[in-house]
Amino acid sequence: MSIKIYGNIPNKTVATINGTTHVTNVPATIESYLNRKTKASTLKSYLKARGGKFDRGLWQPPLVAELPNGDRMLFDGDHRRALWKMAYPEENMPAQIVPVKDESEISRLFVAINKTARKSLTANEVFVHEVLGGDEEAEKVSEHLSKCALKVSLGTGEQGSEIGSPNSPEININGFRTALRETSATTVRSSSRMIQELWPKDNSIQVELLGGLARIYKNDKKIPAQYIKTFEDFLEARKNADVSQKEVATSFKIKGGNIVNHSETCIALGLLQKYKHWATVNKKMSGKTFKKYYGDLELAFEATLAI
């Protein structure tokens, strides 16, 4: 998180509660209060992330509630406790002790820490730090971002918080990775170029539109220059009609069936269907010519969506 606060917050100084909370050592066998399952698969994933070793530098003390009679129960951090026992089987464990009035307050704390008082990292935030941390796969994706004149950022504007091409539109990294995987780096680059030509002032790229357009550019037919120009004229017409990237993408997606988990293919199919109608009605291309260059692609999209 950044030092600067983005947005408005009523008070800079707030009242405190649980001011007597403190950290002390407790037995690693301390009883838990109605916690979730402690899963071996989760523990394995934590260890795998650090080369199969327990990383004390990343470990944080679990939260332990202390009742008025002195009884203590762990209410957040069973996986952390299990990792500690695996690494230090004979040692007591540091824990943050939170005084409570009764067990119902423990449940309220459990909800607060696991539902309302914790913000998960976004995919873009994770990606930035994967690149900065030297992750090889992420570094390769960052190279594609630069070639596509796109970037992923933390949104703070701080030095080093952006990955990809500076002063370029932002993109959702999950959708960008999907587009690369399901089409190719070349077609994604062509899609990015086209979208940025149509919306040069936009600060971000609609990722489903990028993926849908990339599926069109993946066409293996050699399209004559005059029909490439016709296709670009069609996209310009759709932009003038629907104005925003989102509206254009939504129009194509609905036309293509709007099937859940197939947004990009629906956009690609809807785009082709609208393009065929526009080009033939305006006598830019005959139905026979459309079929020659785009017919197989249209059929392939329909087959994919007929699941």
PDB file of C-alpha atoms in Angstrom, residues 35-191:
ATOM      1  CA  ASN A  35     -11.720 -22.070  12.947  1.00  0.00           C
ATOM      2  CA  ARG A  36     -11.803 -23.317   9.373  1.00  0.00           C
ATOM      3  CA  LYS A  37     -10.092 -26.524   8.271  1.00  0.00           C
ATOM      4  CA  THR A  38      -6.308 -26.462   8.294  1.00  0.00           C
ATOM      5  CA  LYS A  39      -5.500 -28.014   4.917  1.00  0.00           C
ATOM      6  CA  ALA A  40      -2.330 -29.843   3.979  1.00  0.00           C
ATOM      7  CA  SER A  41      -2.692 -28.558   0.414  1.00  0.00           C
ATOM      8  CA  THR A  42      -2.575 -24.967   1.688  1.00  0.00           C
ATOM      9  CA  LEU A  43       0.473 -25.665   3.834  1.00  0.00           C
ATOM     10  CA  LYS A  44       2.230 -27.294   0.863  1.00  0.00           C
ATOM     11  CA  SER A  45       1.518 -24.251  -1.308  1.00  0.00           C
ATOM     12  CA  TYR A  46       2.946 -21.890   1.344  1.00  0.00           C
ATOM     13  CA  LEU A  47       6.105 -23.973   1.640  1.00  0.00           C
ATOM     14  CA  LYS A  48       6.433 -24.362  -2.133  1.00  0.00           C
ATOM     15  CA  ALA A  49       6.345 -20.577  -2.525  1.00  0.00           C
ATOM     16  CA  ARG A  50       9.611 -20.401  -0.563  1.00  0.00           C
ATOM     17  CA  GLY A  51      11.438 -23.384  -2.000  1.00  0.00           C
ATOM     18  CA  GLY A  52       9.989 -25.890   0.453  1.00  0.00           C
ATOM     19  CA  LYS A  53      11.250 -23.973   3.488  1.00  0.00           C
ATOM     20  CA  PHE A  54       9.618 -22.042   6.313  1.00  0.00           C
ATOM     21  CA  ASP A  55      10.297 -18.328   5.804  1.00  0.00           C
ATOM     22  CA  ARG A  56      10.344 -16.683   9.237  1.00  0.00           C
ATOM     23  CA  GLY A  57      10.584 -13.282   7.542  1.00  0.00           C
ATOM     24  CA  LEU A  58       7.105 -13.645   6.037  1.00  0.00           C
ATOM     25  CA  TRP A  59       5.432 -15.347   8.992  1.00  0.00           C
ATOM     26  CA  GLN A  60       3.198 -13.228  11.232  1.00  0.00           C
ATOM     27  CA  PRO A  61       1.967 -14.065  14.738  1.00  0.00           C
ATOM     28  CA  PRO A  62      -1.528 -15.613  14.837  1.00  0.00           C
ATOM     29  CA  LEU A  63      -4.348 -13.811  16.660  1.00  0.00           C
ATOM     30  CA  VAL A  64      -5.353 -15.220  20.045  1.00  0.00           C
ATOM     31  CA  ALA A  65      -8.394 -14.077  22.036  1.00  0.00           C
ATOM     32  CA  GLU A  66      -8.116 -13.847  25.833  1.00  0.00           C
ATOM     33  CA  LEU A  67     -11.333 -14.236  27.854  1.00  0.00           C
ATOM     34  CA  PRO A  68     -11.873 -12.503  31.239  1.00  0.00           C
ATOM     35  CA  ASN A  69     -11.089 -15.771  33.072  1.00  0.00           C
ATOM     36  CA  GLY A  70      -7.694 -15.958  31.345  1.00  0.00           C
ATOM     37  CA  ASP A  71      -8.584 -18.680  28.827  1.00  0.00           C
ATOM     38  CA  ARG A  72      -6.992 -18.158  25.431  1.00  0.00           C
ATOM     39  CA  MET A  73      -8.140 -19.391  22.000  1.00  0.00           C
ATOM     40  CA  LEU A  74      -6.580 -18.897  18.596  1.00  0.00           C
ATOM     41  CA  PHE A  75      -9.113 -17.348  16.180  1.00  0.00           C
ATOM     42  CA  ASP A  76      -7.008 -16.455  13.138  1.00  0.00           C
ATOM     43  CA  GLY A  77      -3.843 -18.160  11.912  1.00  0.00           C
ATOM     44  CA  ASP A  78      -4.207 -21.938  12.171  1.00  0.00           C
ATOM     45  CA  HIS A  79      -2.120 -22.448   9.030  1.00  0.00           C
ATOM     46  CA  ARG A  80       0.562 -20.141  10.436  1.00  0.00           C
ATOM     47  CA  ARG A  81       0.493 -22.130  13.682  1.00  0.00           C
ATOM     48  CA  ALA A  82       0.870 -25.397  11.738  1.00  0.00           C
ATOM     49  CA  LEU A  83       3.856 -24.012   9.839  1.00  0.00           C
ATOM     50  CA  TRP A  84       5.453 -22.917  13.111  1.00  0.00           C
ATOM     51  CA  LYS A  85       5.013 -26.385  14.611  1.00  0.00           C
ATOM     52  CA  MET A  86       6.613 -27.926  11.512  1.00  0.00           C
ATOM     53  CA  ALA A  87       9.610 -25.585  11.746  1.00  0.00           C
ATOM     54  CA  TYR A  88       9.948 -25.315  15.539  1.00  0.00           C
ATOM     55  CA  PRO A  89       8.228 -28.384  17.041  1.00  0.00           C
ATOM     56  CA  GLU A  90       9.620 -27.809  20.541  1.00  0.00           C
ATOM     57  CA  GLU A  91       9.238 -24.017  20.801  1.00  0.00           C
ATOM     58  CA  ASN A  92       6.443 -21.739  21.947  1.00  0.00           C
ATOM     59  CA  MET A  93       4.976 -19.478  19.291  1.00  0.00           C
ATOM     60  CA  PRO A  94       4.640 -15.662  19.234  1.00  0.00           C
ATOM     61  CA  ALA A  95       0.972 -14.622  19.169  1.00  0.00           C
ATOM     62  CA  GLN A  96      -0.947 -11.356  19.324  1.00  0.00           C
ATOM     63  CA  ILE A  97      -3.203 -11.454  22.396  1.00  0.00           C
ATOM     64  CA  VAL A  98      -6.564  -9.661  22.023  1.00  0.00           C
ATOM     65  CA  PRO A  99      -8.636  -9.297  25.230  1.00  0.00           C
ATOM     66  CA  VAL A 100     -12.373 -10.057  24.690  1.00  0.00           C
ATOM     67  CA  LYS A 101     -15.485  -9.942  26.845  1.00  0.00           C
ATOM     68  CA  ASP A 102     -16.986 -13.230  25.676  1.00  0.00           C
ATOM     69  CA  GLU A 103     -16.956 -15.822  22.892  1.00  0.00           C
ATOM     70  CA  SER A 104     -19.437 -13.897  20.742  1.00  0.00           C
ATOM     71  CA  GLU A 105     -16.877 -11.108  20.507  1.00  0.00           C
ATOM     72  CA  ILE A 106     -14.380 -13.663  19.174  1.00  0.00           C
ATOM     73  CA  SER A 107     -16.813 -14.475  16.346  1.00  0.00           C
ATOM     74  CA  ARG A 108     -17.198 -10.780  15.549  1.00  0.00           C
ATOM     75  CA  LEU A 109     -13.416 -10.421  15.406  1.00  0.00           C
ATOM     76  CA  PHE A 110     -13.214 -13.496  13.167  1.00  0.00           C
ATOM     77  CA  VAL A 111     -15.649 -11.934  10.693  1.00  0.00           C
ATOM     78  CA  ALA A 112     -13.856  -8.588  10.816  1.00  0.00           C
ATOM     79  CA  ILE A 113     -10.392  -9.967  10.127  1.00  0.00           C
ATOM     80  CA  ASN A 114     -11.493 -12.421   7.432  1.00  0.00           C
ATOM     81  CA  LYS A 115     -14.269 -10.482   5.675  1.00  0.00           C
ATOM     82  CA  THR A 116     -14.399  -6.751   6.292  1.00  0.00           C
ATOM     83  CA  ALA A 117     -10.975  -5.675   7.580  1.00  0.00           C
ATOM     84  CA  ARG A 118      -8.733  -7.329   5.003  1.00  0.00           C
ATOM     85  CA  LYS A 119      -8.083  -6.336   1.391  1.00  0.00           C
ATOM     86  CA  SER A 120      -6.742  -8.976  -0.970  1.00  0.00           C
ATOM     87  CA  LEU A 121      -4.165  -8.060  -3.573  1.00  0.00           C
ATOM     88  CA  THR A 122      -5.462  -7.510  -7.096  1.00  0.00           C
ATOM     89  CA  ALA A 123      -3.978  -9.497  -9.973  1.00  0.00           C
ATOM     90  CA  ASN A 124      -2.301  -6.334 -11.262  1.00  0.00           C
ATOM     91  CA  GLU A 125      -0.698  -5.641  -7.883  1.00  0.00           C
ATOM     92  CA  VAL A 126       0.613  -9.193  -7.677  1.00  0.00           C
ATOM     93  CA  PHE A 127       1.982  -8.994 -11.234  1.00  0.00           C
ATOM     94  CA  VAL A 128       3.938  -5.785 -10.579  1.00  0.00           C
ATOM     95  CA  HIS A 129       5.685  -7.410  -7.641  1.00  0.00           C
ATOM     96  CA  GLU A 130       6.236 -10.668  -9.525  1.00  0.00           C
ATOM     97  CA  VAL A 131       8.166  -8.707 -12.152  1.00  0.00           C
ATOM     98  CA  LEU A 132      10.075  -6.693  -9.551  1.00  0.00           C
ATOM     99  CA  GLY A 133      10.845  -9.948  -7.728  1.00  0.00           C
ATOM    100  CA  GLY A 134      12.394 -11.524 -10.832  1.00  0.00           C
ATOM    101  CA  ASP A 135       9.685 -14.050 -11.744  1.00  0.00           C
ATOM    102  CA  GLU A 136      10.713 -15.336 -15.194  1.00  0.00           C
ATOM    103  CA  GLU A 137       7.203 -15.872 -16.584  1.00  0.00           C
ATOM    104  CA  ALA A 138       6.081 -12.436 -15.419  1.00  0.00           C
ATOM    105  CA  GLU A 139       9.152 -10.832 -16.954  1.00  0.00           C
ATOM    106  CA  LYS A 140       8.306 -12.410 -20.328  1.00  0.00           C
ATOM    107  CA  VAL A 141       4.757 -11.088 -20.100  1.00  0.00           C
ATOM    108  CA  SER A 142       6.125  -7.629 -19.262  1.00  0.00           C
ATOM    109  CA  GLU A 143       8.107  -7.708 -22.503  1.00  0.00           C
ATOM    110  CA  HIS A 144       4.883  -8.373 -24.416  1.00  0.00           C
ATOM    111  CA  LEU A 145       3.229  -5.487 -22.589  1.00  0.00           C
ATOM    112  CA  SER A 146       5.973  -3.147 -23.784  1.00  0.00           C
ATOM    113  CA  LYS A 147       5.691  -4.385 -27.371  1.00  0.00           C
ATOM    114  CA  CYS A 148       1.914  -3.856 -27.240  1.00  0.00           C
ATOM    115  CA  ALA A 149       2.384  -0.314 -25.851  1.00  0.00           C
ATOM    116  CA  LEU A 150       0.468  -1.266 -22.697  1.00  0.00           C
ATOM    117  CA  LYS A 151       1.228  -1.236 -18.991  1.00  0.00           C
ATOM    118  CA  VAL A 152       0.147  -2.602 -15.624  1.00  0.00           C
ATOM    119  CA  SER A 153       0.520  -0.410 -12.562  1.00  0.00           C
ATOM    120  CA  LEU A 154      -0.225  -0.058  -8.867  1.00  0.00           C
ATOM    121  CA  GLY A 155      -2.074   3.165  -9.651  1.00  0.00           C
ATOM    122  CA  THR A 156       0.037   5.289  -7.318  1.00  0.00           C
ATOM    123  CA  GLY A 157       2.256   7.007  -9.876  1.00  0.00           C
ATOM    124  CA  GLU A 158       5.294   6.254  -7.731  1.00  0.00           C
ATOM    125  CA  GLN A 159       8.591   5.496  -9.435  1.00  0.00           C
ATOM    126  CA  GLY A 160       8.908   1.799 -10.197  1.00  0.00           C
ATOM    127  CA  SER A 161       5.180   1.109  -9.727  1.00  0.00           C
ATOM    128  CA  GLU A 162       4.491   0.562 -13.452  1.00  0.00           C
ATOM    129  CA  ILE A 163       5.389  -2.420 -15.634  1.00  0.00           C
ATOM    130  CA  GLY A 164       5.375  -2.254 -19.431  1.00  0.00           C
ATOM    131  CA  SER A 165       5.325   0.815 -21.643  1.00  0.00           C
ATOM    132  CA  PRO A 166       5.349   4.188 -19.814  1.00  0.00           C
ATOM    133  CA  ASN A 167       2.694   6.767 -20.770  1.00  0.00           C
ATOM    134  CA  SER A 168       0.550   3.999 -22.298  1.00  0.00           C
ATOM    135  CA  PRO A 169      -2.962   2.708 -21.514  1.00  0.00           C
ATOM    136  CA  GLU A 170      -3.400   0.232 -18.677  1.00  0.00           C
ATOM    137  CA  ILE A 171      -4.682  -3.322 -19.090  1.00  0.00           C
ATOM    138  CA  ASN A 172      -5.989  -6.045 -16.787  1.00  0.00           C
ATOM    139  CA  ILE A 173      -3.125  -8.522 -16.570  1.00  0.00           C
ATOM    140  CA  ASN A 174      -5.306 -11.639 -16.299  1.00  0.00           C
ATOM    141  CA  GLY A 175      -7.126 -10.823 -19.527  1.00  0.00           C
ATOM    142  CA  PHE A 176      -3.886  -9.869 -21.237  1.00  0.00           C
ATOM    143  CA  ARG A 177      -2.322 -13.203 -20.303  1.00  0.00           C
ATOM    144  CA  THR A 178      -5.425 -15.030 -21.565  1.00  0.00           C
ATOM    145  CA  ALA A 179      -5.277 -13.189 -24.888  1.00  0.00           C
ATOM    146  CA  LEU A 180      -1.603 -14.113 -25.294  1.00  0.00           C
ATOM    147  CA  ARG A 181      -2.265 -17.746 -24.433  1.00  0.00           C
ATOM    148  CA  GLU A 182      -5.326 -18.205 -26.653  1.00  0.00           C
ATOM    149  CA  THR A 183      -4.144 -16.197 -29.670  1.00  0.00           C
ATOM    150  CA  SER A 184      -0.553 -14.974 -30.102  1.00  0.00           C
ATOM    151  CA  ALA A 185       1.739 -12.111 -29.213  1.00  0.00           C
ATOM    152  CA  THR A 186       1.485 -10.782 -32.777  1.00  0.00           C
ATOM    153  CA  THR A 187      -2.326 -10.719 -32.859  1.00  0.00           C
ATOM    154  CA  VAL A 188      -2.553  -9.125 -29.411  1.00  0.00           C
ATOM    155  CA  ARG A 189      -0.139  -6.452 -30.577  1.00  0.00           C
ATOM    156  CA  SER A 190      -2.302  -5.794 -33.650  1.00  0.00           C
ATOM    157  CA  SER A 191      -5.413  -5.587 -31.474  1.00  0.00           C
TER     158      SER A 191
END
